[in-house]
JSON list of C-alpha atoms in Angstrom, two decimals:
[
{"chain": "R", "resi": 90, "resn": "UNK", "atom": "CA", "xyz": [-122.51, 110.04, 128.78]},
{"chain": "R", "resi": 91, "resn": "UNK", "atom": "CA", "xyz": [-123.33, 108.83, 125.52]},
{"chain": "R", "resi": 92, "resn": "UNK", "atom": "CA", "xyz": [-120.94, 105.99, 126.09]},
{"chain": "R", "resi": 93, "resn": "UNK", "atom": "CA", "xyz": [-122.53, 105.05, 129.30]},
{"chain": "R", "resi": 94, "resn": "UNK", "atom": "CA", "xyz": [-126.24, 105.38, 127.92]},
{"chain": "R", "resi": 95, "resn": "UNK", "atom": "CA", "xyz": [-126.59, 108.16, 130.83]},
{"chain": "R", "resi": 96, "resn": "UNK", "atom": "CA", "xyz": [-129.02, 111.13, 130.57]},
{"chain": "R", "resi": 97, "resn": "UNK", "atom": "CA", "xyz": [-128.41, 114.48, 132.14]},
{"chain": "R", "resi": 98, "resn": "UNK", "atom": "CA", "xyz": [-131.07, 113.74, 135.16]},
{"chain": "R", "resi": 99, "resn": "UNK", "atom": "CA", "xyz": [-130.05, 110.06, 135.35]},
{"chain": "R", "resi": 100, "resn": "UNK", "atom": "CA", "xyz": [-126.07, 111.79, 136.34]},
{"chain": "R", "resi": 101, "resn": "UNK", "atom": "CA", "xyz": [-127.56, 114.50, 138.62]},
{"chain": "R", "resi": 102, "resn": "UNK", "atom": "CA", "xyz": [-129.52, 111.78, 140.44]},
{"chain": "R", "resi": 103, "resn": "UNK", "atom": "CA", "xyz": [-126.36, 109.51, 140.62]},
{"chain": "R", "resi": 104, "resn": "UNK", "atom": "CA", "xyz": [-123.96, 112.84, 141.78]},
{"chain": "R", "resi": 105, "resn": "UNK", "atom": "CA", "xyz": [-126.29, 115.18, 143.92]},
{"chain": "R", "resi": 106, "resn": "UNK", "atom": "CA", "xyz": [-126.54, 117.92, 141.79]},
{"chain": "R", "resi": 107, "resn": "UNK", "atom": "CA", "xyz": [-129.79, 119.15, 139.73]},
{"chain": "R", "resi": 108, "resn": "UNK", "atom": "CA", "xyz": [-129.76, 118.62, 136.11]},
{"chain": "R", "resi": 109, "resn": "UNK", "atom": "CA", "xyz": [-129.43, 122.28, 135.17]},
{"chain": "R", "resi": 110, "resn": "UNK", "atom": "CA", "xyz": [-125.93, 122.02, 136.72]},
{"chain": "R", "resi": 111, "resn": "UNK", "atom": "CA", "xyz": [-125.03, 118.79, 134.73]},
{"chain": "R", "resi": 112, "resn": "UNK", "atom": "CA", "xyz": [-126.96, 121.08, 131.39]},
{"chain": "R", "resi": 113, "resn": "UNK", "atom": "CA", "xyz": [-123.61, 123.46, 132.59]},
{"chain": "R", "resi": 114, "resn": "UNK", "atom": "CA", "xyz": [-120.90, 120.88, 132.86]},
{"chain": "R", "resi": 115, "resn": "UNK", "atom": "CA", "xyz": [-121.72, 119.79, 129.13]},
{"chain": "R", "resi": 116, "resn": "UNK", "atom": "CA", "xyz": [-121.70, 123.15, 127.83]},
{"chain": "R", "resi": 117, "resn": "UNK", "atom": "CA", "xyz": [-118.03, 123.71, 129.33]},
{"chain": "R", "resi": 118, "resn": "UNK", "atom": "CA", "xyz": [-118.14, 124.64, 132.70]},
{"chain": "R", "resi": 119, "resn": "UNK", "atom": "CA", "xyz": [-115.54, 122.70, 135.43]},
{"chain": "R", "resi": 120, "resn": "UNK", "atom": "CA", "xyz": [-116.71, 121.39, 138.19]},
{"chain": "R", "resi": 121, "resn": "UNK", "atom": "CA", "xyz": [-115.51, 121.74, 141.78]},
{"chain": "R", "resi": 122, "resn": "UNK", "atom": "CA", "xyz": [-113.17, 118.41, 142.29]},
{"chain": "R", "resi": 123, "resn": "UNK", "atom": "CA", "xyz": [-115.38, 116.32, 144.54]},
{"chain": "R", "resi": 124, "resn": "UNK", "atom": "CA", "xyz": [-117.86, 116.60, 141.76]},
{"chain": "R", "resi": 125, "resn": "UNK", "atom": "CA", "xyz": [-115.35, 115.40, 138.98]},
{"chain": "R", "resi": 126, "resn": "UNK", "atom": "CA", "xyz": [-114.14, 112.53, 140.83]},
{"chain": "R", "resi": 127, "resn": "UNK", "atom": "CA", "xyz": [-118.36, 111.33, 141.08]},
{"chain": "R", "resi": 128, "resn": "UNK", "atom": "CA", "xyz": [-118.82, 111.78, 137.45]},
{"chain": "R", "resi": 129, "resn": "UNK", "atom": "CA", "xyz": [-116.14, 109.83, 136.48]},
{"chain": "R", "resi": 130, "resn": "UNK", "atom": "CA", "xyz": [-117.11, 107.20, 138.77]},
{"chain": "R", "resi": 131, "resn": "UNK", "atom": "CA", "xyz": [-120.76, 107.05, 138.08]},
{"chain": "R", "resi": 132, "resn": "UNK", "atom": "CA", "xyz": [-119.68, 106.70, 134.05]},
{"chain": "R", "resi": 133, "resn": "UNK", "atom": "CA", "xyz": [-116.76, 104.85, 134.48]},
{"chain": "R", "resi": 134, "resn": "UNK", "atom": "CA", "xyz": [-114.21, 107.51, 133.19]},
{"chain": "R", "resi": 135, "resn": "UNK", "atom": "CA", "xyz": [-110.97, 109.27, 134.32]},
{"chain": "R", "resi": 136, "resn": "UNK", "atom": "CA", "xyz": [-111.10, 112.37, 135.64]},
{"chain": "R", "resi": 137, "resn": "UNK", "atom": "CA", "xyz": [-108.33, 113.70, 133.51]},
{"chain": "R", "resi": 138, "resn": "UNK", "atom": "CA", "xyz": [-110.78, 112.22, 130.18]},
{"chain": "R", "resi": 139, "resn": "UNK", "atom": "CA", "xyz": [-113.94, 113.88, 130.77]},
{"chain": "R", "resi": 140, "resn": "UNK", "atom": "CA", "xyz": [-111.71, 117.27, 132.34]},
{"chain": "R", "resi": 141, "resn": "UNK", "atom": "CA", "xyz": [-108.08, 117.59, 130.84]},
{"chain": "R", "resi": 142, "resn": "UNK", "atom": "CA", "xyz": [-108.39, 121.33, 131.76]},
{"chain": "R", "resi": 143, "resn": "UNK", "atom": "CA", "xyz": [-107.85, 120.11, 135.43]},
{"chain": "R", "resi": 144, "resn": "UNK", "atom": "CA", "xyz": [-104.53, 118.50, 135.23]},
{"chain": "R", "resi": 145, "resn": "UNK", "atom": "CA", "xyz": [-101.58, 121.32, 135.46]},
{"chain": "R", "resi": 146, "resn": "UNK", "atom": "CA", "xyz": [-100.26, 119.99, 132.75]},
{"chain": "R", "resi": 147, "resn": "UNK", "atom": "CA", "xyz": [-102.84, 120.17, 130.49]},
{"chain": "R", "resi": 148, "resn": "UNK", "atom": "CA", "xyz": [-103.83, 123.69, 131.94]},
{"chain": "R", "resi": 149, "resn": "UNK", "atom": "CA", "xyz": [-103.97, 126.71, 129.13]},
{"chain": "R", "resi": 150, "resn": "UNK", "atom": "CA", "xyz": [-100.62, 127.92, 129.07]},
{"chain": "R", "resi": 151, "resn": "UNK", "atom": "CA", "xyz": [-98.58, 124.64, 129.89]},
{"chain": "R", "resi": 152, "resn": "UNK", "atom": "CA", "xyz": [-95.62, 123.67, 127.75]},
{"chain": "R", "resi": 153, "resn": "UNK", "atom": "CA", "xyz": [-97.41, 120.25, 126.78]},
{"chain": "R", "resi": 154, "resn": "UNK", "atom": "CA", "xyz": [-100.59, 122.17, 125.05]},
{"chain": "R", "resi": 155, "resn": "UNK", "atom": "CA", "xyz": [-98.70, 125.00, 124.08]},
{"chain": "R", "resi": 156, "resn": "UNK", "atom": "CA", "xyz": [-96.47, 123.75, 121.82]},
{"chain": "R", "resi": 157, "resn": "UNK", "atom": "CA", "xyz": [-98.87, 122.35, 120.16]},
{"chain": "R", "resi": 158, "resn": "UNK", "atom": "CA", "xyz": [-100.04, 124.69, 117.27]},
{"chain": "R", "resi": 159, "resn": "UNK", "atom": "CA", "xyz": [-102.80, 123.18, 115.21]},
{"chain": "R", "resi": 160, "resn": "UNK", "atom": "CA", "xyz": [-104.24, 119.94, 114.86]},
{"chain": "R", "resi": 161, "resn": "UNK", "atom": "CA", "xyz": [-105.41, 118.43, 111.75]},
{"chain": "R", "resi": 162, "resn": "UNK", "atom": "CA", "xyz": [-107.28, 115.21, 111.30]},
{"chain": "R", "resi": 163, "resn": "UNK", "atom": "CA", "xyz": [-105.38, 114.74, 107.91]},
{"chain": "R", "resi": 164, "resn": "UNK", "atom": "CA", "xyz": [-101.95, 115.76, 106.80]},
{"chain": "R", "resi": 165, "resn": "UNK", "atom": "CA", "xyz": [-104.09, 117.36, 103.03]},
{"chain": "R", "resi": 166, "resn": "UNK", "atom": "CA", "xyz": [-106.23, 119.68, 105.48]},
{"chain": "R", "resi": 167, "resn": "UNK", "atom": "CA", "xyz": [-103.21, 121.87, 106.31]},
{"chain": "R", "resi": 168, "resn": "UNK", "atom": "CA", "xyz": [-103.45, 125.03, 104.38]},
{"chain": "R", "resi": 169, "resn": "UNK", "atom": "CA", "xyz": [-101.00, 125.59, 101.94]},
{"chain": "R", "resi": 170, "resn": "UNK", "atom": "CA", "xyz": [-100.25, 128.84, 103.46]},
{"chain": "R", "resi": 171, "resn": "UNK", "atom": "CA", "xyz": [-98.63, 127.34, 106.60]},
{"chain": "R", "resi": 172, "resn": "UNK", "atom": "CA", "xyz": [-96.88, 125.30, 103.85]},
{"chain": "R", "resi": 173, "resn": "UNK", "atom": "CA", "xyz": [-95.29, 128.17, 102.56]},
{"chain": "R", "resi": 174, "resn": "UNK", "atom": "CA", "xyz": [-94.99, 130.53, 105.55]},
{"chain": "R", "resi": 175, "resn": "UNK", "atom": "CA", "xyz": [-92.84, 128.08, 107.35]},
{"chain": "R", "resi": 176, "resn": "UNK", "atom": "CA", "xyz": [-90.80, 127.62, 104.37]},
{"chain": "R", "resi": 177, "resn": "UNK", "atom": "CA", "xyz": [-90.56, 131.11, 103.66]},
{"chain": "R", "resi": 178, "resn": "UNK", "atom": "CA", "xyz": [-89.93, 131.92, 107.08]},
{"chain": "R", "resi": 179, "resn": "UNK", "atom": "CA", "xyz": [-87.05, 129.72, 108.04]},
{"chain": "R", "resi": 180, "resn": "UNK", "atom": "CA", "xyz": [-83.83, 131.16, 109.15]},
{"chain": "R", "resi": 181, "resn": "UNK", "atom": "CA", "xyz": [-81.26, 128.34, 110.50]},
{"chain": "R", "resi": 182, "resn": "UNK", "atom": "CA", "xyz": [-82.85, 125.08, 109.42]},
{"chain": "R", "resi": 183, "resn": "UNK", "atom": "CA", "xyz": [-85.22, 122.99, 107.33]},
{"chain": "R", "resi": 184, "resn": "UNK", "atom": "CA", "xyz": [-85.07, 119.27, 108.17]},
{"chain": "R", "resi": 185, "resn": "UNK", "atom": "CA", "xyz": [-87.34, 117.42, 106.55]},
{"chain": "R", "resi": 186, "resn": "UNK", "atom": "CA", "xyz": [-87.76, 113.56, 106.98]},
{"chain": "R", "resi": 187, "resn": "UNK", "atom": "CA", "xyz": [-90.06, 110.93, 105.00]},
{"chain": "R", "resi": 188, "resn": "UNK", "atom": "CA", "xyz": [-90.28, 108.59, 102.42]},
{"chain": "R", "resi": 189, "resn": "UNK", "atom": "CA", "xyz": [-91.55, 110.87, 99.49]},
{"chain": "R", "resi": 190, "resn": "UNK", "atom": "CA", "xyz": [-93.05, 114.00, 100.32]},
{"chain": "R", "resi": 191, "resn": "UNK", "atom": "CA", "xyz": [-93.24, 115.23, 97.12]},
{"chain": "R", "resi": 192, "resn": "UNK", "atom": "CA", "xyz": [-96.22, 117.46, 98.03]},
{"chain": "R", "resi": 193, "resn": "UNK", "atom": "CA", "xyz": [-93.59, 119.29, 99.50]},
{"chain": "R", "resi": 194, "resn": "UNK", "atom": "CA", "xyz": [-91.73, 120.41, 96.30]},
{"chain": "R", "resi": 195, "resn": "UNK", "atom": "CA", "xyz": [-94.88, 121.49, 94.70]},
{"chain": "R", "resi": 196, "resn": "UNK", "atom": "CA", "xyz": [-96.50, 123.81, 97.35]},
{"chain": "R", "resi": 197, "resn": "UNK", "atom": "CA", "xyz": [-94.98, 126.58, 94.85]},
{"chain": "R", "resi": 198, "resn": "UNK", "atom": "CA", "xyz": [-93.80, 126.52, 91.04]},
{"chain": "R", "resi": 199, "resn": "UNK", "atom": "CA", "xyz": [-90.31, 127.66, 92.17]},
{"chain": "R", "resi": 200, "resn": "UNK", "atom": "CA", "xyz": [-89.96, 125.64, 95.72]},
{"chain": "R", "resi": 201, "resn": "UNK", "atom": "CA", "xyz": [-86.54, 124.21, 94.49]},
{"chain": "R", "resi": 202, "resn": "UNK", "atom": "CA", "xyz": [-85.65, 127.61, 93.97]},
{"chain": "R", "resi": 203, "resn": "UNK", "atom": "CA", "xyz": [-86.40, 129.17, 96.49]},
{"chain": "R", "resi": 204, "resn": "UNK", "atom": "CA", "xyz": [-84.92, 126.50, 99.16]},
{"chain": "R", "resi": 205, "resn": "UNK", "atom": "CA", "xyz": [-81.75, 126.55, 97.04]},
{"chain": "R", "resi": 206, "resn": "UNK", "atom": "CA", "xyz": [-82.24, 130.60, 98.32]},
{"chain": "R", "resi": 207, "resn": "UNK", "atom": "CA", "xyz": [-82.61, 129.71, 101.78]},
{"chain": "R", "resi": 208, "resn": "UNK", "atom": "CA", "xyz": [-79.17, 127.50, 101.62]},
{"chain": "R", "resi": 209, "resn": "UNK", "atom": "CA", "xyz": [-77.03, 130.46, 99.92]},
{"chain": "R", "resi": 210, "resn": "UNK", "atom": "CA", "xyz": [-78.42, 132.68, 102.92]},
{"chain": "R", "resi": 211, "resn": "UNK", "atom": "CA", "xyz": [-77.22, 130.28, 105.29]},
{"chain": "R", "resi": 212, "resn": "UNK", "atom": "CA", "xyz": [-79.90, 128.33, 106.49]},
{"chain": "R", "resi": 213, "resn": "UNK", "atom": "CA", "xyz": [-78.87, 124.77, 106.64]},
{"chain": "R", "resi": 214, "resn": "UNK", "atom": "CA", "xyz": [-81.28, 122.39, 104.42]},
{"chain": "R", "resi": 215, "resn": "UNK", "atom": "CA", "xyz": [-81.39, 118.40, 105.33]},
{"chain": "R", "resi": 216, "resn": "UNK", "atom": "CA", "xyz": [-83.98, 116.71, 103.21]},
{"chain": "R", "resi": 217, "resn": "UNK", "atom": "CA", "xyz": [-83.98, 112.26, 103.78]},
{"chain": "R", "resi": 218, "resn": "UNK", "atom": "CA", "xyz": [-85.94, 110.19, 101.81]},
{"chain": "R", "resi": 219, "resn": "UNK", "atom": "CA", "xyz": [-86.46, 106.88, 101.96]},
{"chain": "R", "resi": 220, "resn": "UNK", "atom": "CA", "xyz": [-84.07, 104.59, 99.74]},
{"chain": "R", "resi": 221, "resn": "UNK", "atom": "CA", "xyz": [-86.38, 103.43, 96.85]},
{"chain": "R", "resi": 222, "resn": "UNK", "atom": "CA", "xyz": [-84.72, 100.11, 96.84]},
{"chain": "R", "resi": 223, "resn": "UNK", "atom": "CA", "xyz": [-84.54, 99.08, 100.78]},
{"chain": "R", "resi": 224, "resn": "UNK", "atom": "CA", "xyz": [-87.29, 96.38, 102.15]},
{"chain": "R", "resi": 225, "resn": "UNK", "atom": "CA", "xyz": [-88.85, 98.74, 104.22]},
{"chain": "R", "resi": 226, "resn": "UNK", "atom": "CA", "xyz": [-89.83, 100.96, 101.19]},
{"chain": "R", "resi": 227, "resn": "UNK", "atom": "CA", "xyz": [-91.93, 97.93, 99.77]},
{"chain": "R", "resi": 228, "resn": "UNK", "atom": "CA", "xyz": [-93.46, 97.31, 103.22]},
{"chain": "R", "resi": 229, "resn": "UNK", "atom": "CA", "xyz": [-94.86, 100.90, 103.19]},
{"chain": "R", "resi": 230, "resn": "UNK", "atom": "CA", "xyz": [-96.43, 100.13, 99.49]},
{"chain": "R", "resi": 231, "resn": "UNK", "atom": "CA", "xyz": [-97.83, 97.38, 100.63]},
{"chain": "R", "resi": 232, "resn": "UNK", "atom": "CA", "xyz": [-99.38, 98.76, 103.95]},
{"chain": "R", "resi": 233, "resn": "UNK", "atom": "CA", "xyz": [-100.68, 102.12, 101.51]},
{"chain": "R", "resi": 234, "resn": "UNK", "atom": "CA", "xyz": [-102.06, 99.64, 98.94]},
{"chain": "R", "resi": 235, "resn": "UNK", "atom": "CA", "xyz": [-99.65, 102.12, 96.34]},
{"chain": "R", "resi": 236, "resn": "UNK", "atom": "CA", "xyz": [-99.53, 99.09, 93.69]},
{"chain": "R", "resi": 237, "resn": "UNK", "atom": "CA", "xyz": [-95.38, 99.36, 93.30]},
{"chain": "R", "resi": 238, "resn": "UNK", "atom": "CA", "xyz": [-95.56, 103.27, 92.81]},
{"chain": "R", "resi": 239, "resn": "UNK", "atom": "CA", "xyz": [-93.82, 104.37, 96.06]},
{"chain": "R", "resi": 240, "resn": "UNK", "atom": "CA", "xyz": [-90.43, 104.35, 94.80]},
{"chain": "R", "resi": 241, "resn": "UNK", "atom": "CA", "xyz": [-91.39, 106.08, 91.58]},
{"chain": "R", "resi": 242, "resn": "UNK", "atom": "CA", "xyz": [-92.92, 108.93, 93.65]},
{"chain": "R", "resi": 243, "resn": "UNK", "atom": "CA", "xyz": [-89.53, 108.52, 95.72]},
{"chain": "R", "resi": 244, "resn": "UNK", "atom": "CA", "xyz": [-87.58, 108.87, 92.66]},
{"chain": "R", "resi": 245, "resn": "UNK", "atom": "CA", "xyz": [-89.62, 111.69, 91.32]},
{"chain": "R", "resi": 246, "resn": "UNK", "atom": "CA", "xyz": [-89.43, 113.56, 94.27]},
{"chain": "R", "resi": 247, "resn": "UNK", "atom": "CA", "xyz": [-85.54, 113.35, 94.18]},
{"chain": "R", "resi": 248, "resn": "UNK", "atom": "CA", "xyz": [-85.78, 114.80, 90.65]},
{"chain": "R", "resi": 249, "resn": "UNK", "atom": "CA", "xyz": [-86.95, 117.90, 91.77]},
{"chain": "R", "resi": 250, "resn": "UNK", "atom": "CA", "xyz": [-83.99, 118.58, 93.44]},
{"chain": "R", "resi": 251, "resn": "UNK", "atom": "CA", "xyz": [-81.22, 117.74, 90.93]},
{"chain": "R", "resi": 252, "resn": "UNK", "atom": "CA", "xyz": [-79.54, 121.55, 91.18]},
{"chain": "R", "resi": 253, "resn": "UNK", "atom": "CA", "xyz": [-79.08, 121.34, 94.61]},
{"chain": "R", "resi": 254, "resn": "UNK", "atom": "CA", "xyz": [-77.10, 118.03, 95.72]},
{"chain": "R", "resi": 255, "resn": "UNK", "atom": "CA", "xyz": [-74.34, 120.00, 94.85]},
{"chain": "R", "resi": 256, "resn": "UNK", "atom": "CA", "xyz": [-74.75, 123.39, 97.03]},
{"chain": "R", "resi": 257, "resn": "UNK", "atom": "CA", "xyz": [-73.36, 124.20, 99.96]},
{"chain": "R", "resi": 258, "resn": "UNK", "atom": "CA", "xyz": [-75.50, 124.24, 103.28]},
{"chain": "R", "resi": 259, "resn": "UNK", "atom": "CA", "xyz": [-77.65, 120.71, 101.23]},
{"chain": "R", "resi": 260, "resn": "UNK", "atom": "CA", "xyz": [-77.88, 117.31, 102.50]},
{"chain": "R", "resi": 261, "resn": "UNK", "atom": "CA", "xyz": [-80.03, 115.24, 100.57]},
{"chain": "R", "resi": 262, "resn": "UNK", "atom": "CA", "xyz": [-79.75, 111.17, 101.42]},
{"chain": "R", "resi": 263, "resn": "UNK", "atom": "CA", "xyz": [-81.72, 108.01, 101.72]},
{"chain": "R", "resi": 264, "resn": "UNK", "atom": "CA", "xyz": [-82.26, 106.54, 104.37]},
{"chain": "R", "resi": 265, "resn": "UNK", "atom": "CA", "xyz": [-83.63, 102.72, 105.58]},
{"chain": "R", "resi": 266, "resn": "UNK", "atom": "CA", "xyz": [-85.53, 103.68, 108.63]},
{"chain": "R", "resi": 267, "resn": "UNK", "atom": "CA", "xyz": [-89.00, 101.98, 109.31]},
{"chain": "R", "resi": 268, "resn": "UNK", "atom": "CA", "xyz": [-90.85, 105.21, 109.68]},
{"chain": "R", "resi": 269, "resn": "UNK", "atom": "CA", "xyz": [-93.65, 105.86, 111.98]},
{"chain": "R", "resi": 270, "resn": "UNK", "atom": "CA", "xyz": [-94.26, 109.28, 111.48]},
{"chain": "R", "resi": 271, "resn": "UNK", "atom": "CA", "xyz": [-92.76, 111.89, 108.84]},
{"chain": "R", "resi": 272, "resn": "UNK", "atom": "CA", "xyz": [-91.28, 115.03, 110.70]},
{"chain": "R", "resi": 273, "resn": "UNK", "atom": "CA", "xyz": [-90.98, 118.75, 108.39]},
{"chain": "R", "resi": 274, "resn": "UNK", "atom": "CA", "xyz": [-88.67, 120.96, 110.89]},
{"chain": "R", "resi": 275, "resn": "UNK", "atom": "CA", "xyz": [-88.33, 124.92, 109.89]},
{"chain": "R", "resi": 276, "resn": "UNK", "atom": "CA", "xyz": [-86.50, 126.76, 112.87]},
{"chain": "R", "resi": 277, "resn": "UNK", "atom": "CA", "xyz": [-88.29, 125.87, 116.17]},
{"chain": "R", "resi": 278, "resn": "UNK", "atom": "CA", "xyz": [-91.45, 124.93, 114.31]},
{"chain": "R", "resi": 279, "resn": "UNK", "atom": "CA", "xyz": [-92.01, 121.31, 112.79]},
{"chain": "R", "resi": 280, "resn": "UNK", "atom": "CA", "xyz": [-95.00, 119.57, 110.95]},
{"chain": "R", "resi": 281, "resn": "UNK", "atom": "CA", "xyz": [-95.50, 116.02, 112.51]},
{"chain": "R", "resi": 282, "resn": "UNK", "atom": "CA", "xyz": [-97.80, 113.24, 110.64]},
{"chain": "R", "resi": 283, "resn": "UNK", "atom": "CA", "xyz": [-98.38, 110.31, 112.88]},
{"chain": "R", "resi": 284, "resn": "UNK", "atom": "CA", "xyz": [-98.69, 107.38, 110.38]},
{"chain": "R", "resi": 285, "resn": "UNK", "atom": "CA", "xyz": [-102.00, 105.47, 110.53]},
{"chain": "R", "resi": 286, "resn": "UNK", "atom": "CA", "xyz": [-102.28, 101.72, 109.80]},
{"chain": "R", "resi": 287, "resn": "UNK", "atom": "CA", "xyz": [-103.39, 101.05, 105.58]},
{"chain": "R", "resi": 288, "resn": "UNK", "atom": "CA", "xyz": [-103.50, 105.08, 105.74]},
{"chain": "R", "resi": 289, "resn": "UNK", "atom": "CA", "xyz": [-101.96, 106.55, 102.65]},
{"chain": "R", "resi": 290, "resn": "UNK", "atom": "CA", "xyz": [-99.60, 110.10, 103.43]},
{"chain": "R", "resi": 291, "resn": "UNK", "atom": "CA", "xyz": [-102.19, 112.79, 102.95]},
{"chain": "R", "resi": 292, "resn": "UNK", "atom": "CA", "xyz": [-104.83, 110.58, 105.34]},
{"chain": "R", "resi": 293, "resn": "UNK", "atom": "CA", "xyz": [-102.28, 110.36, 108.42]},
{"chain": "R", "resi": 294, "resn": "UNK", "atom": "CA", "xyz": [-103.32, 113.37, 110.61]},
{"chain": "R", "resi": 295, "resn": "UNK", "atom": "CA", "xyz": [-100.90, 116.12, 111.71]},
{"chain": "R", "resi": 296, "resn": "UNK", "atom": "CA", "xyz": [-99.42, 118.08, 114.55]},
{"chain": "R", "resi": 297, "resn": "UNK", "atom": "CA", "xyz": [-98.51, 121.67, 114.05]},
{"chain": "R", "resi": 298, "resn": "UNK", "atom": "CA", "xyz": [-95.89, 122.34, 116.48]},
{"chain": "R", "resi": 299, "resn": "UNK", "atom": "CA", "xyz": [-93.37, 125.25, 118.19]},
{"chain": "R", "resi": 300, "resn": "UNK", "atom": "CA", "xyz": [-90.87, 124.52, 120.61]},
{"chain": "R", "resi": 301, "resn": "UNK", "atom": "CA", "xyz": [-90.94, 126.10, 124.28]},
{"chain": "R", "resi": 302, "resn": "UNK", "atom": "CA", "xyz": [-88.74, 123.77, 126.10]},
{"chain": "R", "resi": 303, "resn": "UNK", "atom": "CA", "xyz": [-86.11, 121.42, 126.04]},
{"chain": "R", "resi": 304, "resn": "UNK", "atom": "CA", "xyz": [-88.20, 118.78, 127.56]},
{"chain": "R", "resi": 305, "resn": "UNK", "atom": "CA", "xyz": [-91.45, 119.14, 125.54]},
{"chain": "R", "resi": 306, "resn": "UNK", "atom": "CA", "xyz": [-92.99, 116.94, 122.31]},
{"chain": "R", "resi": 307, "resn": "UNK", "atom": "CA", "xyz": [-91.10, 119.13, 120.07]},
{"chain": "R", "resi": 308, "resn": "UNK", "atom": "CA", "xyz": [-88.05, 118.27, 121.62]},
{"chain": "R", "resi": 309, "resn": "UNK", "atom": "CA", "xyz": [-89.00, 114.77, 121.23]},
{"chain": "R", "resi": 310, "resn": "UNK", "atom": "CA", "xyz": [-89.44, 114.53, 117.55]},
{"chain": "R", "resi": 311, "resn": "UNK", "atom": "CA", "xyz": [-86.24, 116.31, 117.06]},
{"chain": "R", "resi": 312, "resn": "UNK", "atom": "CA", "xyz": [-84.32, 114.26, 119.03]},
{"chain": "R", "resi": 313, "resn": "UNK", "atom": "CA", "xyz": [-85.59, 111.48, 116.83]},
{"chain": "R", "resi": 314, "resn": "UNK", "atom": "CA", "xyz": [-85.01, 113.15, 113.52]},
{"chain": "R", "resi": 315, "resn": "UNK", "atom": "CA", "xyz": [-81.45, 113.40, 114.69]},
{"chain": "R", "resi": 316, "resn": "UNK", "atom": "CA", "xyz": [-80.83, 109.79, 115.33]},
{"chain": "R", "resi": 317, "resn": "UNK", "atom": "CA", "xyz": [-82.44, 108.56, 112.23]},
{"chain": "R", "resi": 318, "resn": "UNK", "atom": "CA", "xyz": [-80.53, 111.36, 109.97]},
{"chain": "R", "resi": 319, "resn": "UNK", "atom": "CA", "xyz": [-77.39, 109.50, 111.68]},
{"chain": "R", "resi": 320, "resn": "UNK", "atom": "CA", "xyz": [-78.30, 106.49, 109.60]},
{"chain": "R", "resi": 321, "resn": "UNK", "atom": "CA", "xyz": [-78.71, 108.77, 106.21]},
{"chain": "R", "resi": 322, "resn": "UNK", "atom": "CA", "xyz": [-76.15, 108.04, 103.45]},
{"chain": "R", "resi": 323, "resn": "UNK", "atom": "CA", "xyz": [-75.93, 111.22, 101.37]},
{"chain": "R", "resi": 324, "resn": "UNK", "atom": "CA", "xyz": [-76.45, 111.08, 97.59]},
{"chain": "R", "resi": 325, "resn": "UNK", "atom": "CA", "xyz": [-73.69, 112.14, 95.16]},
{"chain": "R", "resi": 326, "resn": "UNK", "atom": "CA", "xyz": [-73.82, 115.32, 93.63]}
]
């Protein structure tokens, strides 16, 4: 409505209705569907915009919303509790796919410590970075306006984690993947930060997400975190 420079009487007029029951629609109520499909007409819109509640798959309780956790407009408004409950709580797997994250090493004092844990219980740890010395790598400086110090944060980030190229259940590479997003897997849960254009790491927003189903937006991140850890070349212990 604001879009459209519409008041609340100006859209009852235009639909039928009085402007109490428009007052209703704005404070959350659905409308019947013949109603829906005259509101988005008289202000231009989808029906599925101004009402995702009506589509099935956007209904409470379908896999497409459901899997999806939390939202956060920017990757630094995650708490750091969610940091460290899905690293805590992991139990097969921790992928985790970037260029530096070193944010990620320092959620606790001990975090290389305690992932090194994790690994001699079992759980299988993947960490790729992004090769300090590969094009792509000065591309991302450039688009972050980092002034050259992306692959020192790379390279600093790989220092953290000096005791455990050499453990069993740890795969720590490079890789020389144009990312578009940076994917942190624990289990069947997974932090997703959609990159934003000039945006530096802790700007990009974030998806908190759980998998349900083999055909859902988890399922699609994974699958990609698989192809590009294809590419990885492991470091040398």
């Amino acid at each position: 409505m604001l879009r459209a420079g519409t008041e609340a009487r100006d859209l009852a007029a235009a639909v039928g209705v009085d402007t109490k029951t428009v007052d209703r629609w704005i404070s959350g109520r659905t409308p019947h569907r013949r109603s829906r499909l005259a509101v988005a007409e008289a202000l231009g819109e989808e029906e599925a915009t101004l009402w995702p509640s009506a589509r099935p798959d956007q209904a409470a309780g379908a896999p497409a919303i459901s899997e999806v956790v939390g939202a956060y407009a920017h990757r630094a408004d995650i708490p750091q509790d969610l940091w460290v409950s899905l690293l805590s709580g992991a139990r097969e797997r921790i992928d985790l796919l970037g260029y530096a994250y070193p944010f990620v090493l320092e959620l606790m004092p001990d975090a290389a410590r305690r992932i090194a844990t994790k690994a001699t219980g079992g759980v299988s740890v993947r960490m790729a970075f992004a090769d300090p010395d590969c094009a792509h790598v000065l591309e991302r400086d450039a688009l972050e306006q980092l002034n050259g110090s992306l692959p020192g944060r790379i390279r600093n980030a790989l220092s953290y984690l000096d005791n455990l190229t050499s453990m069993d259940n740890v795969t720590i590479g490079l890789h020389q993947i144009h990312l578009y997003n940076a994917i942190y897997r624990f289990d069947d849960q997974m932090i997703v930060t959609p990159y934003l254009y000039r945006a530096r790491g802790y700007q990009h927003p974030a998806l908190h997400l759980r998998k349900l189903t083999s055909h859902g937006i988890f399922e699609s991140f994974a699958e990609q975190l698989t192809e590009i850890w294809a590419t990885v070349r492991p470091l040398e212990a």
